[in-house]
Amino acid sequence: MTAFDYDLFVIGGGSGGVRSARLAAGMGKKVGIAEEFRFGGTCVIRGCVPKKLYVYASQFHEHFEDAAGFGWTVGETRFDWKALVAAKEAEITRLEGLYRKGLDNAGATILQTRAVLVGPNTVRLTATDELVTAERIVIAVGGHPTPHFDLPGHDLCITSNEAFDLAELPKSILISGGGYIAVEFANIFHGLGVETTLIYRGKQILSRFDQDMRAGLQAAMIAKGIRVICEDIITHVAEGEGGRRTVTTKAGETLVVDQVMLALGRVPNTARLGLETAGVRTNEKGAIVVDDYSRTNVPGIFALGDVTDRVQLTPVAIHEAMCFIETEFRGNPVSPDLDLIATAVFSQPEIGTVGLSEEEAAKKFDDLEVYRAEFRPMKATLSGRQEKTIMKLIVNAGDRKVVGAHILGHEAGEMAQLLGVSLKAGVTKDDFDRTMAVHPTATEELVTMYQPSYRVRSGQRV
Ligand code: NDP
């Protein structure tokens, strides 16, 4: 018989929090979970899920154009932003209901409140001012978009939090950043007919991706009509006429747009959480410091997902939650394996990737074989669309292991998932070579690139 109110108390109803609460409750543990906003977290409510729905919405305009090459005449088309927002809202409400139902069915106590730490085993529920105790506490409160307080006029800008629910679809938008969110939203807004400009401080978007993917996507975005400004940053945002925004850049350009969106990374939600009171250590970014088993420095307090700033991805938070349950409640210590995480950028075309970029691999291995194919996808032959698919395998010549696989093209995210399994299993280039192709597909290129396009020895292309 435990002396605490709960065996496990979870703060935060996002991906990591809900998974840990549901699994523990399903094992018969007494579990409470507090969420101040909506269950589902960033991913379901204002991240991955609505984003993907909006990506689909934004693709129709190209589908309508492409149809002509296949004999179709598409009549007059019109896009209704409010209808999309309402349909999205209905879907995330459905998903939120499923999250709650899963918790409820498992026997967890759902508490609609903010919860803050007041000690190693004690939490205060702010809605009722009630104190509850728990043997273990999990902090899974996620993060929020960097507000960029240093930017004069930052309060006139939106972030991904607001972008999904704007009252009106802007006619023009300037998006600041060159990461996942900036790139995905630039493609979404452009596809929905918004005059879109992306401004990024680096030489080329997506700094942490393979060079070919970056160059290929940036070229494709520019070819579509997205304006991409590199090596420049916004220095000032002011309110202009008719509620528009007047933006000044460091290079001296002035842009007048309907909306400015900042997509400059995300920061952990650790403010006013009682971490200092409980003695929980955070790092210089404000993220909770944890060990391989998601343990903080305070016994009995754990942290999962974006609040720990390990890898800010939903599947990672879920995986960390499952490892936590396995370790703490099943007596089987497991730490999350963060190596070879496949990921996708839902740009148009998409990037799907797993493993090392060519640049990273060149730093790690003396002798690389790079297999690279660039081709026009079959659908583009009749549609007439000028677009390229790029596929790339990076192979360590020493042991023939494929250490990186990168795709720019339609459904690259779907492909990355399967490549992720192969690389995780330690696939070699010889395994690719003896795999029969699926014809006609784009992916067959991956198993028919028999000769290296080039080698990289001691960091130099030869
Ligand atoms: P990212 O870290 O991907 O990108 C942040 C961008 O902002 C980078 O281009 C960075 O430049 C730039 N930047 C940072 N600070 C400044 C500054 N002070 N001035 C100018 N530019 C700046 O973050 P996002 O916000 O795009 O996304 C947050 C996280 O969410 C991602 O890291 C990802 O893990 C996750 N996510 C995943 C998605 C997916 O899986 N498809 C989709 C959306 C988000 P630089 O590159 O030069 O550092």
XYZ file of C-alpha atoms and ligand atoms in Angstrom:
510
model
C 0.000 0.000 0.000
C 1.575 3.272 -1.136
C 1.613 6.269 1.152
C 1.013 8.569 -1.835
C -2.199 9.653 -3.554
C -0.868 8.319 -6.844
C 1.739 5.809 -7.991
C 2.386 8.103 -10.954
C 1.411 11.686 -11.577
C 1.964 13.063 -15.082
C 2.120 16.784 -15.812
C 1.235 17.403 -19.453
C -1.204 15.622 -21.764
C 0.878 15.466 -24.925
C 2.422 12.514 -26.707
C 4.884 11.484 -23.978
C 2.627 12.275 -21.023
C -0.445 10.484 -22.307
C 1.518 7.405 -23.327
C 3.167 7.031 -19.921
C -0.081 7.676 -18.040
C -2.083 5.264 -20.179
C 0.450 2.443 -19.950
C 0.930 2.775 -16.200
C -2.815 2.970 -15.564
C -3.300 -0.067 -17.807
C -0.952 -1.976 -15.490
C -3.232 -1.205 -12.556
C -1.166 1.676 -11.195
C -2.954 4.628 -9.659
C -2.309 7.398 -12.175
C -3.278 11.070 -12.359
C -2.614 13.241 -15.400
C -2.994 17.012 -15.500
C -3.368 19.093 -18.662
C -4.207 22.789 -18.665
C -5.185 23.073 -22.343
C -6.214 20.253 -24.655
C -5.137 16.611 -24.584
C -2.946 15.604 -27.496
C -0.199 18.173 -27.042
C 1.624 20.064 -29.740
C 1.572 17.162 -32.186
C -2.191 16.695 -32.251
C -3.451 20.182 -31.465
C -1.047 22.572 -33.218
C 1.727 20.552 -34.795
C 2.217 17.411 -36.841
C -1.436 16.455 -37.327
C -2.973 19.789 -38.426
C 0.219 20.490 -40.370
C -0.131 17.312 -42.430
C -3.819 18.043 -43.059
C -2.872 21.513 -44.306
C -0.120 20.017 -46.484
C -2.773 17.864 -48.163
C -5.011 20.898 -48.611
C -2.208 22.882 -50.183
C -1.377 20.169 -52.725
C -4.711 20.181 -54.543
C -3.842 23.208 -56.585
C -0.969 21.287 -58.235
C -3.124 18.180 -58.593
C -5.737 20.207 -60.498
C -3.051 21.580 -62.812
C -1.425 18.172 -63.332
C -4.768 16.571 -64.218
C -4.810 18.272 -67.622
C -1.840 16.201 -68.815
C -3.871 13.054 -68.117
C -6.876 14.178 -70.126
C -8.924 15.772 -67.391
C -10.550 19.153 -67.564
C -10.982 20.522 -64.083
C -13.612 23.221 -63.747
C -13.263 26.425 -61.799
C -11.750 25.819 -58.377
C -11.961 27.896 -55.230
C -10.346 27.482 -51.838
C -12.227 28.179 -48.609
C -9.813 28.716 -45.698
C -12.561 28.767 -43.063
C -13.837 25.411 -44.288
C -10.349 23.927 -43.930
C -9.913 25.366 -40.426
C -13.304 23.947 -39.394
C -12.559 20.506 -40.869
C -9.167 20.460 -39.127
C -10.805 21.464 -35.864
C -13.318 18.624 -36.118
C -10.528 16.115 -36.722
C -8.307 17.238 -33.854
C -11.342 17.311 -31.561
C -11.981 13.691 -32.549
C -8.357 12.782 -31.835
C -8.395 14.637 -28.552
C -11.463 12.587 -27.598
C -9.566 9.387 -28.383
C -6.658 10.463 -26.177
C -9.047 11.112 -23.295
C -10.918 7.873 -23.904
C -7.668 5.883 -23.908
C -6.715 7.373 -20.545
C -10.191 6.885 -19.148
C -10.430 3.255 -20.297
C -7.056 2.519 -18.728
C -8.314 3.943 -15.424
C -6.217 7.126 -15.214
C -7.656 10.165 -13.431
C -7.878 13.073 -15.889
C -7.425 16.492 -14.325
C -8.131 19.611 -16.372
C -5.712 21.940 -14.666
C -2.225 23.303 -14.651
C -0.031 21.443 -12.192
C 3.168 22.730 -10.608
C 5.776 21.052 -8.466
C 5.945 22.008 -4.822
C 8.352 19.298 -3.714
C 9.925 16.021 -4.796
C 6.665 14.086 -4.455
C 4.086 16.829 -4.360
C 2.194 18.720 -7.025
C -0.240 21.615 -6.698
C -3.265 21.623 -8.997
C -3.747 25.306 -9.731
C -7.436 25.060 -10.736
C -8.425 23.895 -7.248
C -5.310 24.786 -5.280
C -5.249 21.186 -4.157
C -2.025 19.360 -3.240
C -1.561 15.801 -4.431
C 1.302 13.430 -3.768
C 2.814 10.799 -6.010
C 5.570 8.223 -5.735
C 6.755 9.167 -9.212
C 6.148 12.366 -11.152
C 6.635 12.703 -14.891
C 7.054 16.155 -16.411
C 6.013 16.077 -20.052
C 4.939 19.648 -20.683
C 6.564 20.096 -24.104
C 7.754 23.367 -25.566
C 6.581 26.446 -27.421
C 7.830 28.456 -30.413
C 10.726 30.807 -29.645
C 9.043 34.203 -29.215
C 12.228 36.029 -30.255
C 11.779 38.833 -27.712
C 14.928 40.538 -29.057
C 13.179 41.397 -32.305
C 11.491 44.816 -32.215
C 7.913 44.121 -33.261
C 8.002 40.409 -32.349
C 4.549 40.863 -30.806
C 3.195 41.708 -34.268
C 4.318 38.330 -35.584
C 2.617 34.963 -35.460
C 4.124 31.526 -34.823
C 2.991 28.024 -35.762
C 0.661 28.228 -32.726
C -1.499 30.851 -34.441
C -0.932 29.918 -38.079
C -3.503 27.123 -38.128
C -6.382 29.267 -36.890
C -5.955 32.640 -38.548
C -9.300 34.366 -39.005
C -8.426 35.055 -42.664
C -5.967 33.489 -45.048
C -3.360 36.233 -45.605
C -2.661 37.382 -49.135
C 1.038 37.543 -48.354
C 3.296 36.163 -45.643
C 6.937 36.441 -44.650
C 8.263 33.427 -42.765
C 11.459 33.732 -40.768
C 13.615 30.612 -40.296
C 15.067 27.821 -42.378
C 14.141 24.752 -40.334
C 11.311 22.230 -40.474
C 8.513 24.601 -39.549
C 9.529 27.537 -41.757
C 9.986 25.297 -44.783
C 6.800 23.290 -44.271
C 4.653 26.372 -43.732
C 6.210 28.212 -46.683
C 5.072 25.345 -48.895
C 1.636 25.165 -47.268
C 0.908 28.877 -47.626
C 2.266 28.994 -51.163
C 0.115 26.000 -52.133
C -2.956 27.745 -50.726
C -2.283 30.731 -52.971
C -0.521 33.046 -50.524
C 2.363 35.157 -51.831
C 5.111 33.621 -49.719
C 8.607 34.773 -48.805
C 11.001 32.857 -46.573
C 13.909 34.648 -44.949
C 16.787 32.612 -43.539
C 20.078 33.639 -41.939
C 22.155 30.838 -43.512
C 23.334 30.197 -47.055
C 20.728 27.525 -47.749
C 17.617 26.246 -45.940
C 17.625 23.208 -43.614
C 21.161 23.516 -42.269
C 21.204 20.082 -40.653
C 20.234 18.133 -43.768
C 22.240 16.613 -46.621
C 23.524 19.207 -49.070
C 21.726 17.687 -52.070
C 18.389 17.689 -50.260
C 18.840 21.314 -49.231
C 19.858 22.497 -52.667
C 17.193 20.423 -54.446
C 14.367 21.579 -52.208
C 15.384 25.216 -52.204
C 15.542 25.187 -56.016
C 12.128 23.479 -56.208
C 10.577 26.037 -53.852
C 11.971 28.946 -55.842
C 10.793 27.360 -59.103
C 7.255 27.147 -57.657
C 7.261 30.840 -56.909
C 8.278 31.019 -53.247
C 10.740 33.815 -52.703
C 13.683 32.595 -50.621
C 15.943 35.260 -49.106
C 19.158 33.816 -47.640
C 21.895 35.335 -45.513
C 19.560 37.953 -44.118
C 17.420 38.385 -41.009
C 14.484 40.522 -39.950
C 15.608 43.476 -37.827
C 12.306 45.267 -37.301
C 8.576 44.668 -37.704
C 6.114 47.576 -37.560
C 2.379 47.948 -37.989
C 1.651 49.252 -41.473
C -1.458 50.549 -43.209
C -4.595 48.422 -43.075
C -3.164 46.145 -40.387
C -0.322 45.027 -42.630
C 3.241 44.537 -41.425
C 6.232 46.540 -42.585
C 9.403 44.535 -42.216
C 12.974 45.752 -42.383
C 15.852 43.354 -42.909
C 19.511 43.589 -41.995
C 20.481 43.804 -45.661
C 18.283 46.899 -45.903
C 15.244 45.478 -47.668
C 11.719 46.603 -46.759
C 8.838 44.203 -47.230
C 5.141 44.901 -46.685
C 3.148 41.749 -45.950
C -0.116 40.689 -44.310
C 1.514 38.373 -41.772
C 4.981 37.673 -40.438
C 5.555 34.209 -39.023
C 8.524 33.355 -36.809
C 9.746 29.752 -36.998
C 13.037 30.020 -35.159
C 13.048 26.871 -33.093
C 11.155 25.809 -29.990
C 11.954 26.256 -26.303
C 10.976 24.045 -23.345
C 7.919 24.990 -21.240
C 9.824 25.072 -17.963
C 8.877 28.513 -16.651
C 6.689 28.707 -13.522
C 6.598 24.944 -13.140
C 8.042 24.888 -9.640
C 11.274 23.295 -10.818
C 13.399 25.499 -8.558
C 11.196 24.714 -5.563
C 11.565 21.010 -6.175
C 15.274 21.385 -6.985
C 15.037 20.039 -10.553
C 18.050 20.999 -12.657
C 17.673 22.678 -16.060
C 20.314 23.518 -18.672
C 21.177 26.878 -20.274
C 18.250 26.504 -22.701
C 15.841 25.949 -19.812
C 15.438 22.251 -20.687
C 15.177 19.707 -17.883
C 18.383 17.721 -17.578
C 17.778 13.963 -17.565
C 19.878 10.823 -17.724
C 19.456 7.929 -20.184
C 16.433 6.742 -18.205
C 14.633 10.110 -18.222
C 15.515 10.622 -14.532
C 16.053 14.182 -13.345
C 18.504 14.938 -10.535
C 15.614 14.669 -8.027
C 14.706 11.071 -7.133
C 11.132 10.269 -8.181
C 10.911 13.086 -10.757
C 11.250 12.204 -14.439
C 10.959 14.230 -17.628
C 10.061 13.184 -21.169
C 9.761 14.698 -24.622
C 10.431 18.240 -25.802
C 10.817 19.621 -22.274
C 14.133 17.738 -22.110
C 15.286 19.007 -25.529
C 16.849 15.688 -26.511
C 15.270 15.234 -29.947
C 12.131 17.314 -30.524
C 10.039 14.707 -32.296
C 6.733 13.075 -31.314
C 7.856 9.462 -31.851
C 10.887 10.126 -29.648
C 8.680 11.401 -26.798
C 6.460 8.325 -27.122
C 9.479 6.041 -27.179
C 10.940 7.742 -24.105
C 7.607 7.200 -22.321
C 7.609 3.502 -23.178
C 11.198 3.130 -21.933
C 10.245 4.928 -18.719
C 7.367 2.511 -18.086
C 9.536 -0.502 -18.897
C 12.265 0.710 -16.545
C 10.195 1.955 -13.628
C 7.177 -0.344 -13.614
C 8.317 -3.529 -15.324
C 11.750 -3.855 -13.758
C 13.424 -3.936 -17.168
C 15.739 -0.921 -17.541
C 15.731 0.361 -21.136
C 17.028 3.660 -22.393
C 15.764 5.308 -25.586
C 17.872 4.527 -28.648
C 18.284 7.887 -30.359
C 20.554 6.625 -33.121
C 19.337 6.526 -36.751
C 16.049 8.348 -36.303
C 14.286 8.565 -39.659
C 12.590 11.899 -40.225
C 10.693 13.801 -42.893
C 10.198 17.397 -43.858
C 6.687 17.732 -45.251
C 7.694 20.236 -47.852
C 6.608 19.922 -51.470
C 8.415 17.814 -52.604
C 9.086 16.070 -49.304
C 12.419 15.169 -47.806
C 12.751 11.761 -46.190
C 16.000 10.974 -44.488
C 17.766 8.616 -42.111
C 21.345 8.477 -40.954
C 24.256 10.709 -41.786
C 24.355 13.427 -44.410
C 27.276 13.238 -46.822
C 28.970 16.047 -44.899
C 28.581 14.292 -41.524
C 29.665 10.936 -42.951
C 32.767 12.506 -44.520
C 33.846 13.670 -41.063
C 33.347 10.214 -39.592
C 34.635 7.855 -42.292
C 37.807 8.031 -44.434
C 36.373 6.416 -47.528
C 32.783 6.848 -48.690
C 30.904 5.734 -51.771
C 28.047 8.031 -52.714
C 25.274 6.710 -54.943
C 23.096 9.463 -56.303
C 20.202 9.519 -58.752
C 18.333 12.556 -59.996
C 15.390 12.032 -62.297
C 12.006 13.305 -63.353
C 9.276 11.312 -61.628
C 6.993 9.378 -63.996
C 3.904 11.403 -63.156
C 5.699 14.572 -64.233
C 6.170 13.255 -67.785
C 2.488 13.669 -68.662
C 1.688 16.439 -66.225
C 4.558 18.429 -67.676
C 5.555 19.596 -64.235
C 9.212 20.484 -64.033
C 10.377 18.695 -60.942
C 13.112 16.370 -59.907
C 13.406 13.488 -57.500
C 16.800 13.034 -55.847
C 17.874 9.831 -54.103
C 21.128 9.331 -52.357
C 22.834 6.524 -50.467
C 25.972 7.156 -48.455
C 28.033 4.003 -48.000
C 31.042 3.456 -45.755
C 33.438 1.784 -48.205
C 35.215 0.063 -45.290
C 32.378 -2.280 -44.342
C 29.824 -1.511 -47.119
C 27.273 -0.325 -44.503
C 24.745 2.228 -45.697
C 25.220 5.058 -43.205
C 22.819 7.573 -44.740
C 19.820 7.475 -47.079
C 18.168 10.646 -48.363
C 15.245 11.237 -50.678
C 13.729 14.388 -52.085
C 10.481 13.579 -53.820
C 6.838 12.631 -53.421
C 6.092 10.424 -50.411
C 9.731 10.597 -49.296
C 8.508 10.529 -45.689
C 6.823 7.165 -46.250
C 10.007 5.823 -47.830
C 12.164 7.114 -44.972
C 10.229 4.988 -42.505
C 11.154 1.768 -44.334
C 14.720 2.886 -44.964
C 14.881 3.522 -41.220
C 14.164 -0.165 -40.554
C 16.839 -1.242 -43.040
C 19.533 1.040 -41.677
C 18.658 0.104 -38.116
C 19.175 -3.528 -39.089
C 22.647 -2.625 -40.399
C 21.914 -2.966 -44.106
C 24.884 -3.008 -46.514
C 24.997 -1.731 -50.083
C 25.236 -5.389 -51.194
C 21.818 -5.999 -49.566
C 20.383 -3.173 -51.670
C 22.030 -4.643 -54.803
C 20.538 -8.103 -54.336
C 17.051 -6.741 -53.635
C 14.685 -7.024 -56.596
C 13.185 -3.742 -57.772
C 9.487 -2.908 -57.528
C 8.631 -1.633 -60.977
C 7.606 0.997 -61.942
C 8.244 2.987 -58.808
C 10.556 5.834 -57.933
C 12.128 3.827 -55.122
C 13.474 1.186 -57.496
C 16.314 3.626 -58.101
C 17.499 2.824 -54.592
C 18.215 -0.792 -55.515
C 19.544 -0.178 -59.030
C 22.320 2.330 -58.400
C 25.105 -0.193 -59.013
C 28.053 2.163 -59.494
C 29.020 4.928 -57.085
C 28.401 8.408 -58.488
C 31.573 9.491 -56.714
C 33.729 8.697 -53.713
C 34.694 10.883 -50.808
C 38.185 10.146 -49.463
C 39.499 11.980 -46.403
C 36.717 14.506 -46.785
C 37.441 15.235 -50.476
C 35.278 14.256 -53.427
C 37.218 12.134 -55.908
P 14.487 24.184 -36.342
O 15.470 24.001 -35.277
O 14.239 23.093 -37.315
O 14.850 25.471 -37.176
C 15.040 26.720 -36.569
C 15.463 27.690 -37.650
O 15.523 28.980 -37.103
C 16.833 27.356 -38.207
O 16.796 27.592 -39.588
C 17.737 28.353 -37.493
O 18.863 28.704 -38.242
C 16.809 29.544 -37.370
N 17.135 30.432 -36.257
C 17.280 30.106 -34.961
N 17.513 31.212 -34.227
C 17.534 32.245 -35.070
C 17.731 33.646 -34.914
N 17.965 34.182 -33.728
N 17.682 34.430 -36.012
C 17.456 33.890 -37.226
N 17.243 32.572 -37.424
C 17.290 31.757 -36.370
O 13.162 24.621 -35.574
P 11.643 24.732 -36.034
O 11.092 25.875 -35.276
O 11.526 24.733 -37.520
O 11.047 23.379 -35.474
C 11.223 23.021 -34.102
C 11.418 21.552 -33.950
O 10.170 20.900 -34.141
C 12.340 20.926 -34.977
O 13.680 20.958 -34.580
C 11.821 19.546 -35.123
O 12.501 18.717 -34.229
C 10.355 19.643 -34.762
N 9.535 19.571 -35.972
C 9.538 18.419 -36.698
C 8.787 18.320 -37.838
C 8.813 17.064 -38.632
O 9.265 16.050 -38.111
N 8.363 17.072 -39.887
C 7.950 19.417 -38.307
C 8.028 20.587 -37.488
C 8.796 20.649 -36.366
P 20.182 27.782 -38.322
O 19.821 26.608 -39.149
O 21.161 28.675 -38.983
O 20.535 27.446 -36.922
